GROMACS .gro file of C-alpha atoms in nm:
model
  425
    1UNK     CA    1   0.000   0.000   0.000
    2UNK     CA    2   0.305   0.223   0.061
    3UNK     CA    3   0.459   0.428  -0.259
    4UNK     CA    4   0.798   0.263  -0.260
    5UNK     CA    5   0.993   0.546  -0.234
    6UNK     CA    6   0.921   0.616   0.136
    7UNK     CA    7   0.852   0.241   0.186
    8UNK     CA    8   1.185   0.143   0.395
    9UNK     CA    9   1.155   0.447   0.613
   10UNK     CA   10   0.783   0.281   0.711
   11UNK     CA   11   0.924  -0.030   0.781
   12UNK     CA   12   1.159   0.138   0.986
   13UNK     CA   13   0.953   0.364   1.155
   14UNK     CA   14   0.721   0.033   1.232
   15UNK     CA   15   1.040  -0.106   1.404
   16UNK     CA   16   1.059   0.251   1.607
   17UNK     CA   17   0.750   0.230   1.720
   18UNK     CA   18   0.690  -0.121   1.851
   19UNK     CA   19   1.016  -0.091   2.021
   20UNK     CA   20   0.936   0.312   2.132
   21UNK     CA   21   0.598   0.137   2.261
   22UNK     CA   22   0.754  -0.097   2.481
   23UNK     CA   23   1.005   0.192   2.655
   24UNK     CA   24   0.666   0.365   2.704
   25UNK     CA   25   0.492   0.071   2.826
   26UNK     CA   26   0.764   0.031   3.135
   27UNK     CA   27   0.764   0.379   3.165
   28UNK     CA   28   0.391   0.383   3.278
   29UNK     CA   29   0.407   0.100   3.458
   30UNK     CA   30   0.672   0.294   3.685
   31UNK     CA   31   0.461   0.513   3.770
   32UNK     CA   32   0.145   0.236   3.896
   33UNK     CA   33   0.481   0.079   4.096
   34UNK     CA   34   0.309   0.197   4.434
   35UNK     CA   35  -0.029   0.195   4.363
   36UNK     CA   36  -0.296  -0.060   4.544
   37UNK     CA   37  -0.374  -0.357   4.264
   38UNK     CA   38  -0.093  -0.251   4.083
   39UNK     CA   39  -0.050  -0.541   3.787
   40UNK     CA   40  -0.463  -0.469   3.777
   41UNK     CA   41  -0.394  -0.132   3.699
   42UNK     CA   42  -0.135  -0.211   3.443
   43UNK     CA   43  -0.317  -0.432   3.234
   44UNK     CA   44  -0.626  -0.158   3.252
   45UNK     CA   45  -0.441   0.081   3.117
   46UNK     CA   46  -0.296  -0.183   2.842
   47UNK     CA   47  -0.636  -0.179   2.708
   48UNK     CA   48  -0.649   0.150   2.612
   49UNK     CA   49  -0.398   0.120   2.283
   50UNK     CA   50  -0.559  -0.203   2.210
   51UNK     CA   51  -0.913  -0.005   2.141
   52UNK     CA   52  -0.750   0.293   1.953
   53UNK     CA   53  -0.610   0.080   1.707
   54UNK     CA   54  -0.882  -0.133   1.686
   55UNK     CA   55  -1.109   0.175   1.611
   56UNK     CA   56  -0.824   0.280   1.395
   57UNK     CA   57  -0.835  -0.042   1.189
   58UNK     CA   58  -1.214  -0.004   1.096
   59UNK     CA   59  -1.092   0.328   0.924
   60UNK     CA   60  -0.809   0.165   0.677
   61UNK     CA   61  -0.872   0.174   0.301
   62UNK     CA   62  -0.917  -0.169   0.135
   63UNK     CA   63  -0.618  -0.298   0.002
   64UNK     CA   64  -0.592  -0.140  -0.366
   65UNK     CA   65  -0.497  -0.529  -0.510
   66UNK     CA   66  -0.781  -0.701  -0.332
   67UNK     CA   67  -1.021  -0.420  -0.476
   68UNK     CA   68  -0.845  -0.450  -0.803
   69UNK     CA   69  -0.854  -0.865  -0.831
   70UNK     CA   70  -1.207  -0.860  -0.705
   71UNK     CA   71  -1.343  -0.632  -0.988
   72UNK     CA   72  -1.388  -0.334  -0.771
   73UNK     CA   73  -1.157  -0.141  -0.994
   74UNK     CA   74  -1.303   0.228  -0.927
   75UNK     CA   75  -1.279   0.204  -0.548
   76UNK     CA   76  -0.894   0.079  -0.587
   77UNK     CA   77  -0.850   0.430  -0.802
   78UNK     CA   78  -1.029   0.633  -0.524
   79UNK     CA   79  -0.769   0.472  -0.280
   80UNK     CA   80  -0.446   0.469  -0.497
   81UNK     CA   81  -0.550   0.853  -0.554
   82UNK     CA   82  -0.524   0.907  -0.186
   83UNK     CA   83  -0.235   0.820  -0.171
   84UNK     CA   84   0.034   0.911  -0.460
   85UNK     CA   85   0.039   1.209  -0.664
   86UNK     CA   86  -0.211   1.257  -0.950
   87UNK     CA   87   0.063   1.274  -1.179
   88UNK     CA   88   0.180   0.909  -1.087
   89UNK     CA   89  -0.179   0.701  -1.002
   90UNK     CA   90  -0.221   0.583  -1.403
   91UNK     CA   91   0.171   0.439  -1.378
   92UNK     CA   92   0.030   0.329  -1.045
   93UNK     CA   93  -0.328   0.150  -1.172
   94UNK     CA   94  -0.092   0.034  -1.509
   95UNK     CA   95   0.161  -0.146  -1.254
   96UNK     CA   96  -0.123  -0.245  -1.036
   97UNK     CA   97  -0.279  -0.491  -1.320
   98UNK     CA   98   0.018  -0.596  -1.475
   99UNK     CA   99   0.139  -0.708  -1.114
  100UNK     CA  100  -0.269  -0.880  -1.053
  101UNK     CA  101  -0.186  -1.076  -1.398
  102UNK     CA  102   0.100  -1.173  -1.295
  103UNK     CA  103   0.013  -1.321  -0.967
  104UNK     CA  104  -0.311  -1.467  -1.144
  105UNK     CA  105  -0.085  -1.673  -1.395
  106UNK     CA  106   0.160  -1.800  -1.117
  107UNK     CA  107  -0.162  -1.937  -0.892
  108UNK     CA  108  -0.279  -2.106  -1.229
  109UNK     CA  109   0.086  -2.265  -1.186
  110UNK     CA  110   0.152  -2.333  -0.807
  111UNK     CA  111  -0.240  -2.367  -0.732
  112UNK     CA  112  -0.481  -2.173  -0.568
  113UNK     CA  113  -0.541  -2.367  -0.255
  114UNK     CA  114  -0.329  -2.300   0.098
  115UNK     CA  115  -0.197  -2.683   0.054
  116UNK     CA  116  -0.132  -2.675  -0.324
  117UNK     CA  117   0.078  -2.364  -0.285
  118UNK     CA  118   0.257  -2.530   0.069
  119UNK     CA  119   0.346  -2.828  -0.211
  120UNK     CA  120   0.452  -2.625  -0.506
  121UNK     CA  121   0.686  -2.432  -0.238
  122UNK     CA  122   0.836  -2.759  -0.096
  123UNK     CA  123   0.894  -2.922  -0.406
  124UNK     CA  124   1.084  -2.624  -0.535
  125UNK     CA  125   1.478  -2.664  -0.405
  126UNK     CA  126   1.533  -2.253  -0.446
  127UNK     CA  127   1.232  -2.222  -0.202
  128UNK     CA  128   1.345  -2.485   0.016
  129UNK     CA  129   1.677  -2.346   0.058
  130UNK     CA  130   1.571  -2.008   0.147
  131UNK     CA  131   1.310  -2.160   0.385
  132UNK     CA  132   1.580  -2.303   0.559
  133UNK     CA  133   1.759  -2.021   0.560
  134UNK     CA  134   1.482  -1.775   0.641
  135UNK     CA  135   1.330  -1.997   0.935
  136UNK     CA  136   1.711  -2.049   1.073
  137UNK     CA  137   1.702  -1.687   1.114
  138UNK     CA  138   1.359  -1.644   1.272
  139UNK     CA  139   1.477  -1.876   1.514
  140UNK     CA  140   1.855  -1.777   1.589
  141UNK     CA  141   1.658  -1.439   1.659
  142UNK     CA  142   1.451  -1.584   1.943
  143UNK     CA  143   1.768  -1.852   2.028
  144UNK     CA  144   1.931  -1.507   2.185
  145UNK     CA  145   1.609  -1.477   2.408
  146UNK     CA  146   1.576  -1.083   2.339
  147UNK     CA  147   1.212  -1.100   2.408
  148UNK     CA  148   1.286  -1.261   2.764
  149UNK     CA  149   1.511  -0.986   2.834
  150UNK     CA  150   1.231  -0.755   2.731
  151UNK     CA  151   0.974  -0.915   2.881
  152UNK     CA  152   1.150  -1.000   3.265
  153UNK     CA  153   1.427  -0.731   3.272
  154UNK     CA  154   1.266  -0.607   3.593
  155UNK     CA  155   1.313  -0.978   3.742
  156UNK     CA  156   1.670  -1.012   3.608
  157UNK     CA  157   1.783  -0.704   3.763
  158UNK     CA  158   1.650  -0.830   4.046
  159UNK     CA  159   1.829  -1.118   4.018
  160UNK     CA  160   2.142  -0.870   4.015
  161UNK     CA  161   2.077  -0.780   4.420
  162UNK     CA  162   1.787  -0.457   4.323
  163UNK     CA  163   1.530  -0.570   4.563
  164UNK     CA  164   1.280  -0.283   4.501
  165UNK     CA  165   1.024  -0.305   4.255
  166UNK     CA  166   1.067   0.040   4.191
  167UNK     CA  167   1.397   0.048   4.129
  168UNK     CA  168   1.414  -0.231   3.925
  169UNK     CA  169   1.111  -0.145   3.686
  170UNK     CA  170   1.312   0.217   3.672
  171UNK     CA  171   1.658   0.065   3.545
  172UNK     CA  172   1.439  -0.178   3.299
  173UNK     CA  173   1.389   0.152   3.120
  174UNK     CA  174   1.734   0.164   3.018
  175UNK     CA  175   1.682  -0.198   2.841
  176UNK     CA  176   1.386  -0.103   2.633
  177UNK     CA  177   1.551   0.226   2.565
  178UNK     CA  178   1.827   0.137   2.400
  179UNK     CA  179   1.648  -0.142   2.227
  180UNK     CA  180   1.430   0.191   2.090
  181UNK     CA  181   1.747   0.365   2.009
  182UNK     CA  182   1.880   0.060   1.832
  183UNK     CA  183   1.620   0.040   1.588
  184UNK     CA  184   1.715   0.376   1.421
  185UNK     CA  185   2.038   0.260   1.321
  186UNK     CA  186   2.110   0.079   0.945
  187UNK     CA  187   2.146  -0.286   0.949
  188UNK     CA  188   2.470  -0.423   1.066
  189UNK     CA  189   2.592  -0.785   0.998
  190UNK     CA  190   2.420  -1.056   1.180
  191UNK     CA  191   2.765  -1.202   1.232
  192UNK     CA  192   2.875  -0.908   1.393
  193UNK     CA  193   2.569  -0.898   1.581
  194UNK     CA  194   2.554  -1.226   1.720
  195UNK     CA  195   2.922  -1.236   1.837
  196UNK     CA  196   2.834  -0.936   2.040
  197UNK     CA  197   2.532  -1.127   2.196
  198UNK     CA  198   2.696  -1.426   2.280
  199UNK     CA  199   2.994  -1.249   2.467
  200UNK     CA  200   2.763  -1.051   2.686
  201UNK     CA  201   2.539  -1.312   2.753
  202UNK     CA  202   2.886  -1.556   2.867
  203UNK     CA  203   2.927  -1.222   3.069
  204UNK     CA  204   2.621  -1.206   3.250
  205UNK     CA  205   2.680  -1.571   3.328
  206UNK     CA  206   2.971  -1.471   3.502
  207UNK     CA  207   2.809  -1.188   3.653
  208UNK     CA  208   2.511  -1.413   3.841
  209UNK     CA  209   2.776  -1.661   3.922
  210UNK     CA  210   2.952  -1.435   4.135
  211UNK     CA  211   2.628  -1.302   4.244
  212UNK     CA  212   2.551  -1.617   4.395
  213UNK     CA  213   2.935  -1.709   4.540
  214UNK     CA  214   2.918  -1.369   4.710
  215UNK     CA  215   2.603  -1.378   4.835
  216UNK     CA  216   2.576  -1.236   5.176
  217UNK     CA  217   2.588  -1.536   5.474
  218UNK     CA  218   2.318  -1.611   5.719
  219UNK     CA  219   2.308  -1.505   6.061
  220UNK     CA  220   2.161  -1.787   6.286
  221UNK     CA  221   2.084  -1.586   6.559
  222UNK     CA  222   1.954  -1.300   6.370
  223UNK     CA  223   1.690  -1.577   6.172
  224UNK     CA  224   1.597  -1.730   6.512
  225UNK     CA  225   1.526  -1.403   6.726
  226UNK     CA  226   1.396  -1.202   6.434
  227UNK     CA  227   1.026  -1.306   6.472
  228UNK     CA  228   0.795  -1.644   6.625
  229UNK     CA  229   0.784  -1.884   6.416
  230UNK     CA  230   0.946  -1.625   6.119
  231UNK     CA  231   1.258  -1.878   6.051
  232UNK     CA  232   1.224  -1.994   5.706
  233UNK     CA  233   1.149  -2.402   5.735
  234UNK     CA  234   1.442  -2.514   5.544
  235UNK     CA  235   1.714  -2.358   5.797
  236UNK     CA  236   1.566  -2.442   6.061
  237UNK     CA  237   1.696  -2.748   6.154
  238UNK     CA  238   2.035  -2.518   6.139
  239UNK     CA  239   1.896  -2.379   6.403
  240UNK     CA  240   1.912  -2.642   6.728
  241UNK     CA  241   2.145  -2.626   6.972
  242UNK     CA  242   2.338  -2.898   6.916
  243UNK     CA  243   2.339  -2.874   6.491
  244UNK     CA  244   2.663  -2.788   6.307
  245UNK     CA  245   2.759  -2.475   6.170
  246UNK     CA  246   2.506  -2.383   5.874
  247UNK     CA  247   2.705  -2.269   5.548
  248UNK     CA  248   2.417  -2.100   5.408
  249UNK     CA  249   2.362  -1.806   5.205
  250UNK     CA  250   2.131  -1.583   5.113
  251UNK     CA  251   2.103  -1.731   4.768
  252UNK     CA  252   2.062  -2.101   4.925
  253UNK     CA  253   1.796  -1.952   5.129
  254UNK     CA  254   1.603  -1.776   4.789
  255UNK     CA  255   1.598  -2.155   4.671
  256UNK     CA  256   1.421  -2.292   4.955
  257UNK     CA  257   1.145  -2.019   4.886
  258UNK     CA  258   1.210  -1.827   5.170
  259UNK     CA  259   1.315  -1.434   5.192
  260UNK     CA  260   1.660  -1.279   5.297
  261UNK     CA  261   1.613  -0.992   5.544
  262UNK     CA  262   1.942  -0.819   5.499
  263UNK     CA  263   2.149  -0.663   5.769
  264UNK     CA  264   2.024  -0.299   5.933
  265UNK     CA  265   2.389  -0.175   5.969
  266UNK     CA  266   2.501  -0.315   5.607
  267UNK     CA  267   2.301  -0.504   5.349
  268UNK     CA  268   2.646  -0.768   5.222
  269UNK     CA  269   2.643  -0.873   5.616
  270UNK     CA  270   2.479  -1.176   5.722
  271UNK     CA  271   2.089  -1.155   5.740
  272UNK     CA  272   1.805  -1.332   5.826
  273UNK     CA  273   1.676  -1.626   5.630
  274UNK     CA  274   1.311  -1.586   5.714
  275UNK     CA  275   0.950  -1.723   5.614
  276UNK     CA  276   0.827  -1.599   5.225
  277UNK     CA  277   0.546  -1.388   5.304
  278UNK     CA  278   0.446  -1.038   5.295
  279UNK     CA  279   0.357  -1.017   5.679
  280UNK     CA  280   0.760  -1.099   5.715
  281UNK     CA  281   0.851  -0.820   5.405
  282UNK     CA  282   0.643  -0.580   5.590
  283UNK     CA  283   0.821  -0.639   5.929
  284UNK     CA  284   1.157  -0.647   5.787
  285UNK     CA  285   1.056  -0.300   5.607
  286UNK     CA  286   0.975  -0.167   5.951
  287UNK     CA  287   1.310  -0.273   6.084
  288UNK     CA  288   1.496  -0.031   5.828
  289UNK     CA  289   1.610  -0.319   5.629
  290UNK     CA  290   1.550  -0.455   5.311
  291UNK     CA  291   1.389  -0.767   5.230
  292UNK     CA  292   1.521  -0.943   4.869
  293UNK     CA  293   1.304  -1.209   4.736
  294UNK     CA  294   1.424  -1.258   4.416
  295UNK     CA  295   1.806  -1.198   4.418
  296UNK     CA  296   2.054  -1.144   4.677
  297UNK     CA  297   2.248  -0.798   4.770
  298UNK     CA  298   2.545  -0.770   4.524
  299UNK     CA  299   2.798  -0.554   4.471
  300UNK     CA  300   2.787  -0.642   4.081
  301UNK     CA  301   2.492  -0.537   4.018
  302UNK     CA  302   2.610  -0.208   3.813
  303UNK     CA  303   2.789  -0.459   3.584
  304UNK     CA  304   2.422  -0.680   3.516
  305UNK     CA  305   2.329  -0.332   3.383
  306UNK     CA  306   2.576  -0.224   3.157
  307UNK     CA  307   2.628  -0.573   3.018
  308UNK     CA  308   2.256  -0.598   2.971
  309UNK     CA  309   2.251  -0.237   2.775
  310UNK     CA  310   2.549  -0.372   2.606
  311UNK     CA  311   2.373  -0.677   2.497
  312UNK     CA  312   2.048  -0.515   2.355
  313UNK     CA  313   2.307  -0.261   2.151
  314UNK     CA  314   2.424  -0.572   1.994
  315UNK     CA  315   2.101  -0.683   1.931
  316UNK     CA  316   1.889  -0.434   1.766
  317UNK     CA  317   2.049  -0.327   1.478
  318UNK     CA  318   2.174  -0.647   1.371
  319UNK     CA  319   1.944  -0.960   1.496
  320UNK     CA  320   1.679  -0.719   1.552
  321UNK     CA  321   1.607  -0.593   1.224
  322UNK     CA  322   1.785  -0.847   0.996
  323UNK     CA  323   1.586  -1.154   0.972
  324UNK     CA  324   1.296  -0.947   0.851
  325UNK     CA  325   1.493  -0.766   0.589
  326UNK     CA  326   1.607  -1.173   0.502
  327UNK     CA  327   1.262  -1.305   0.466
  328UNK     CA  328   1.096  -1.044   0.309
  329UNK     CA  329   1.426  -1.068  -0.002
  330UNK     CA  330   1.520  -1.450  -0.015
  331UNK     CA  331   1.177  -1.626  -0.169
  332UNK     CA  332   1.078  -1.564  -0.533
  333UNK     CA  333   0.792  -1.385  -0.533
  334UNK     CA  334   0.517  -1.613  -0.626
  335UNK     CA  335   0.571  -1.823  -0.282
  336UNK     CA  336   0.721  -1.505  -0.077
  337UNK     CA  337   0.368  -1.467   0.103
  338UNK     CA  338   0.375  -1.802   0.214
  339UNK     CA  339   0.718  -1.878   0.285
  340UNK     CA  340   0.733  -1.533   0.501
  341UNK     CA  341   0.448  -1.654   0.667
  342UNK     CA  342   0.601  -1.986   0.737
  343UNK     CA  343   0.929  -1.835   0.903
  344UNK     CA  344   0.749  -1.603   1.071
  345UNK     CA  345   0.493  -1.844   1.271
  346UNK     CA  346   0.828  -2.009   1.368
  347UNK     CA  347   0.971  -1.714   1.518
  348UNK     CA  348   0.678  -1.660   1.754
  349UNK     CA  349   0.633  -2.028   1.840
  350UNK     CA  350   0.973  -1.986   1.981
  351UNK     CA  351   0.889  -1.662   2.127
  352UNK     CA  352   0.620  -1.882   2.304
  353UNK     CA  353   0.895  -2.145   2.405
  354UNK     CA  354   1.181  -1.935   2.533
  355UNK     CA  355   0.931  -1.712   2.729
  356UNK     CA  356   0.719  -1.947   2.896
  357UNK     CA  357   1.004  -2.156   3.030
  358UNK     CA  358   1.223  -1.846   3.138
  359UNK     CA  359   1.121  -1.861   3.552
  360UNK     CA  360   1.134  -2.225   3.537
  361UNK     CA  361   1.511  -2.200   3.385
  362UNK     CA  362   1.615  -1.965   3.656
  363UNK     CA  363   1.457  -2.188   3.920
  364UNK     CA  364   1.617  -2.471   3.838
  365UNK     CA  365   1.930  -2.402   3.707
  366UNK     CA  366   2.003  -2.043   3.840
  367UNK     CA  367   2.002  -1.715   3.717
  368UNK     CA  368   2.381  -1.789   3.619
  369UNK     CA  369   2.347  -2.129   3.449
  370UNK     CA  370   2.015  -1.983   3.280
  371UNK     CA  371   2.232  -1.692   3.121
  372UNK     CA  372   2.484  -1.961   2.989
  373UNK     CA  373   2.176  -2.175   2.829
  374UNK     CA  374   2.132  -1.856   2.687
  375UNK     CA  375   2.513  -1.789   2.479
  376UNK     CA  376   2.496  -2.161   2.382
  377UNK     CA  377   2.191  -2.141   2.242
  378UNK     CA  378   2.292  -1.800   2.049
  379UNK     CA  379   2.634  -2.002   1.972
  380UNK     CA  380   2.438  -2.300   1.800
  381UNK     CA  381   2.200  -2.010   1.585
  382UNK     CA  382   2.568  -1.871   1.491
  383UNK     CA  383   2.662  -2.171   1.381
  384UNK     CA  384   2.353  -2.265   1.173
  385UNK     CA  385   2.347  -1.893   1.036
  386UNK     CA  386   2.667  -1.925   0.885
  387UNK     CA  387   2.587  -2.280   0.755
  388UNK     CA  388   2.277  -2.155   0.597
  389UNK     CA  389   2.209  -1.817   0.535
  390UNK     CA  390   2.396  -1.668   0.220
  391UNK     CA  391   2.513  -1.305   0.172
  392UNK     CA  392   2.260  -1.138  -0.018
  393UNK     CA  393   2.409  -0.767  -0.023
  394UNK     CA  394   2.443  -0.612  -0.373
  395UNK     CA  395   2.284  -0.902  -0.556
  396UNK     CA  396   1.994  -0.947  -0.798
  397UNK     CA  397   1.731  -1.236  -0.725
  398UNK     CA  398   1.874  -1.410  -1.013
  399UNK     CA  399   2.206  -1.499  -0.834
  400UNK     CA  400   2.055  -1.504  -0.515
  401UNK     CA  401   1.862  -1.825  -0.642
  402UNK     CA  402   2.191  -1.956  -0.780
  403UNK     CA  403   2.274  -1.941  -0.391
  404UNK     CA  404   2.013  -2.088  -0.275
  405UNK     CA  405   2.024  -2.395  -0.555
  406UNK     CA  406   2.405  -2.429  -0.439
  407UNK     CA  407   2.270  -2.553  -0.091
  408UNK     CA  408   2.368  -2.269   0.087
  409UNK     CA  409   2.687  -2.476   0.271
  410UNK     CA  410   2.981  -2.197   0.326
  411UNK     CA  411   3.223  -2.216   0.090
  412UNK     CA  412   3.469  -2.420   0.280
  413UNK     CA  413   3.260  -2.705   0.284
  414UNK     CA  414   3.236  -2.658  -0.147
  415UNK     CA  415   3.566  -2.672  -0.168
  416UNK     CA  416   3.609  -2.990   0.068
  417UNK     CA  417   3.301  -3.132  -0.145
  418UNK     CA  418   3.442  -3.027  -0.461
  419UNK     CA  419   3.819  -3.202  -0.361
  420UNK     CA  420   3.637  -3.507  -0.312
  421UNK     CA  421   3.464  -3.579  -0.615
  422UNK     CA  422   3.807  -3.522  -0.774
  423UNK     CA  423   3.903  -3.771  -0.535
  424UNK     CA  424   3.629  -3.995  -0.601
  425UNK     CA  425   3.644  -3.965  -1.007
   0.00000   0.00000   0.00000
């Protein structure tokens, strides 16, 4: 529907705004932070974009090719009119039937049903191919888990030793920021891109590791006196007279589902391991300490921050924008609808996947060994990315589908296939 000389700046701008939305989105959650039924509020006030666009929607033209293809050739002038110059709608309406013949002729080829087409594309090796390399980067994209950073950045910072909500919803901005301000940059190399992912990631590994091995230790006393019956289950057997020395942290006490009510005079000195509850938050609020839940008092928590910012610079111009640009170039046209589709639904499967299971990750293998899940995944979508995806830059279709015929193996492994037919003949 876009003239196509202002057409990339759209699809950038669409990129600026979904990403611009969801800087917005934390922003105004901030400010519910402290107010009673606060995640009620928050999805209330979610609505409200949801019905302006939906009473937007009912005002969009018809699409001037399904007007056009349906016989309803006046009303696809009326809207083509709208839109370009008057000078360039008959080049427009001339470009718009040759293109409706076109795509008429190829269905009389490939079919006209969802399943004939899904045959013709499978059954064609250049579509194959760039299926294969189109879904590989759908996926490799949602293999680096941006979305879960997006999503729980709050709850990793946490993680980092921020124990107030407020505080950690209010660095979460700088996430979704700079995930805004990466979208106005050109494309980078997904190479480049990916390398850049998979070292911070590795990093905040390292981060939550020592996190966890510094973790402040727990004060026995301090968890038996601090309230009746307050001492968090799992210690307390640490807690008879005659038991040995406990060796507990705070981060062994998160894991039993308890809380860590950190020290009045300094929050890295031992604490209380105490009952999970908001009666025992409320009572270690009132004894001018803070009560961590989620994550334990760190003194690395700066570096969760910048490595996180780092991470999401890495991401957006590169991962973040380049699959799209792949999938919407790699498939010849006639099959580029369904193909797209295709990768597309496989990207927010994943999405599905990697979200859902992020809190059970953490819980069971730490916020640490979660983060490390995390590079090797990106590592093994580096790997397939480079096995599959060709360099497109500069290059009409036609040798693009030469690519794609070739198998789309690097060109090591030609040469190494090439040496041994030699060998073989």
């Amino acid at each position: 529907l876009s003239p196509a000389r202002i057409r990339g700046a759209l699809v950038s701008t669409n990129g600026l705004l979904f990403t611009g939305g969801q800087f917005l989105s934390y922003l105004i959650n901030l400010a519910f932070i402290h107010t009673p039924g606060t995640w009620r509020w928050m999805l209330v006030v979610s609505a409200v974009p949801a019905i302006i666009q939906f009473c937007l929607m009912l005002t969009l033209p018809e699409s001037p090719r399904w007007l056009y293809r349906n016989d309803k050739r006046a009303e696809s002038r009326d809207i083509l009119e709208r839109i370009y110059p008057a000078e360039e709608v008959e080049a427009e309406i001339a470009a718009l039937k040759e293109s409706v013949m076109a795509e008429k002729d190829d269905e009389d080829i490939i079919g006209h049903t969802f399943y004939a087409k899904l045959k013709g594309a499978l059954s064609n090796c250049v579509v194959r191919h760039g299926l294969a390399a189109g879904i590989t980067v759908q996926v490799a994209q949602q293999f680096v888990r941006i979305n879960t950073v997006m999503y729980y950045s709050p709850t990793i910072l946490q993680f980092a030793g921020y124990a107030s909500n407020k505080t950690a919803m209010a660095l979460s901005l700088i996430t979704s920021g700079l995930n805004a301000l990466g979208s106005i940059v050109s494309m980078m190399l997904m190479i480049i891109s990916m390398f850049g992912i998979i070292s911070c990631l590795v990093i905040l590994a390292t981060v939550f590791s020592e996190t966890s091995n510094q973790a402040p230790k727990i004060d026995t006393r301090d968890s038996i006196r601090f309230a009746p019956n307050g001492t968090c289950h799992a210690f307390a057997p640490y807690t008879a007279s005659k038991a040995s020395p406990s060796n507990w942290n705070c981060m062994n006490c998160l894991r039993s589902h308890c809380g860590f009510c950190s020290n009045k005079a300094q929050e890295y000195a031992p604490g209380a391991c105490v009952v999970l509850s908001a009666d025992m938050k409320s009572l270690c609020h009132s004894k001018g300490r803070t009560y961590f839940k989620d994550g334990c008092p760190s003194k690395f928590g700066y570096l969760a921050i910048i490595f996180l910012g780092l991470y999401i610079i890495a991401y957006a111009p590169g991962m973040g924008t380049v699959p799209w640009i792949v999938n919407s170039e790699i498939y010849p046209l006639r099959y580029r609808g369904l193909a797209g589709g295709i990768a597309a639904v496989s990207n927010r499967s994943l999405n599905l996947v990697v979200s859902e299971t992020f809190l059970t990750l953490t819980h069971e293998v730490g916020s640490s060994g979660t983060f490390l899940l995390f590079a090797v995944s990106s590592a093994t979508g580096l790997v397939f990315i480079w096995m599959l995806v060709p360099e497109t830059k500069g290059l009409q279709f036609e040798e693009v589908e030469k690519l794609l015929e070739a198998g789309l193996r690097p060109s090591l492994f030609r040469r190494m296939s090439k040496a041994k037919e030699v060998d073989t003949s």
